[in-house]
Amino acid sequence: MKKDDIRYQTYIRILEEELVPAFGCTEPIALAYAAAKAREVLGDIPDRVVLQVSGSIIKNVKSVIVPNTNHLKGIPAAAAAGIIAGDPDKELEVISHVPEDQVDKIRDFLDHAPIEVEHIDYGHVFDIIVTEYKGDSYVKVRIADYHTNIVLIEKDGDILLEKELKAEENDEDEGANRADRSLLNMEDIWNFACTVDTSDVAKLLDRQIRYNNAIAEEGLLGDYGANIGSVLLHSYGNDITVRAKAKAAAGSDARMNGCELPVIINSGSGNQGITCSVPLIEYAKELNSSKEELYRALVLSNLVAIHEKTGIGTLSAYCGAVSAGAGAGAGIVYLCGGDYQAVIHTVVNALAIVSGIVCDGAKASCAAKIAFSVDAGILGYNMYKNNQEFKGGDGIVMKDVESTIRGIGRLGKDGMKETNEEIIKLMVSGDC
């Protein structure tokens, strides 16, 4: 693919937009970002806060530890961290630097300031509205559709910023200023990965390698969540297929449970960013792959995952690790010398195996889901090498890879709406 091709330039932009750093689980961090922005515009620490959030935000904030808060959890904690210690200029790294004395102030704010949480449904799966009050003054900040998309800033009745929001069924491009994801398709992604000038992506990918490998290694060294990575290594040995799953799982366990290291995300998710990259880093070490080969495999993995997620949307009852695991499978195929046919069969096989995994929020079990999704990518490739495949008509497998990806998009976005609502009801019922 030539550099002057619109697809080349678009794919570079997509990677630049997607592979960004985040500190902590991205939904609570988006909430902290909105809260920090509101405090900045208000010009003071509020004395009352109202948090209006969609069900999927409730689901993804409820059970994860907010980093740099001494292990606080939940929606009020995420907002309080942003209000007291957040730097909105850092966006998804908004609370990456919190002085020790500020941690006590976060807890004190939670103890003394009224914080009201309201479940809203204004037609957007990803929706956060933070309103902060100081005396007779207030500021309202709204983020919708993706994690850094501030669509409203209002102060004392004056609109300081407002963006038009699309109806959700038409918001796949996630904003007019974002690169056109409709140009993504498997054949062009493969061609781009094979021909891209790696100097155009080296800085992005070096950062992904460095950040995500670091948190994966910390996950194995520390005691985080359910320690899925360590369980895998202790139970199944140390060969490359186990290490690829274990390190990805360990990275997730660490970030879900308060590790104070950043990750490079994919499709708005740190877990998906880890899943797309860490297994490939391990395979590249095992195979003595060159840096260029790893770059190309990462380009393939990341773009395949983004392509799959475009039809599903940022948040869904469909587990995002499934898409990322299929992407990782594609990247592993490249490192192992496979061709385009091997890649597309691997992706279809992987999706057929694990597309039944639901997302019940961000928490420790995400690590285990990541392990199974990476395993599905590896199994999907081994099936192809042994002349086995799931064929069109086998359940949700369609006639070709693009039809299957479109079908998965419909399943995740439309078919699982009611499932998402039931999951949210279970999680907020008081029995969890």
Coordinates of N, CA and C in Angstrom, one line a residue, residues 22 62 78 184 253 323 349 352 427:
A22 N -3.3 5.4 29.1 CA -4.3 5.5 30.1 C -3.8 5.0 31.4
K62 N -17.9 0.0 38.9 CA -18.3 -0.5 40.2 C -17.2 -1.3 41.0
A78 N -13.9 7.6 42.0 CA -13.3 8.1 40.7 C -13.5 9.6 40.5
L184 N -11.7 0.4 7.1 CA -11.1 -0.8 7.6 C -11.7 -2.0 7.0
D253 N -4.9 -8.2 35.5 CA -5.1 -8.3 36.9 C -4.5 -7.1 37.6
S323 N -12.6 -9.7 20.8 CA -12.1 -9.1 19.6 C -10.6 -8.9 19.7
N349 N -12.2 -18.4 13.2 CA -12.2 -19.5 14.1 C -12.2 -19.0 15.6
A352 N -15.6 -17.7 16.5 CA -16.6 -18.7 16.6 C -16.5 -19.4 18.0
M427 N -26.0 -6.3 38.8 CA -24.9 -5.7 39.5 C -25.3 -4.6 40.5

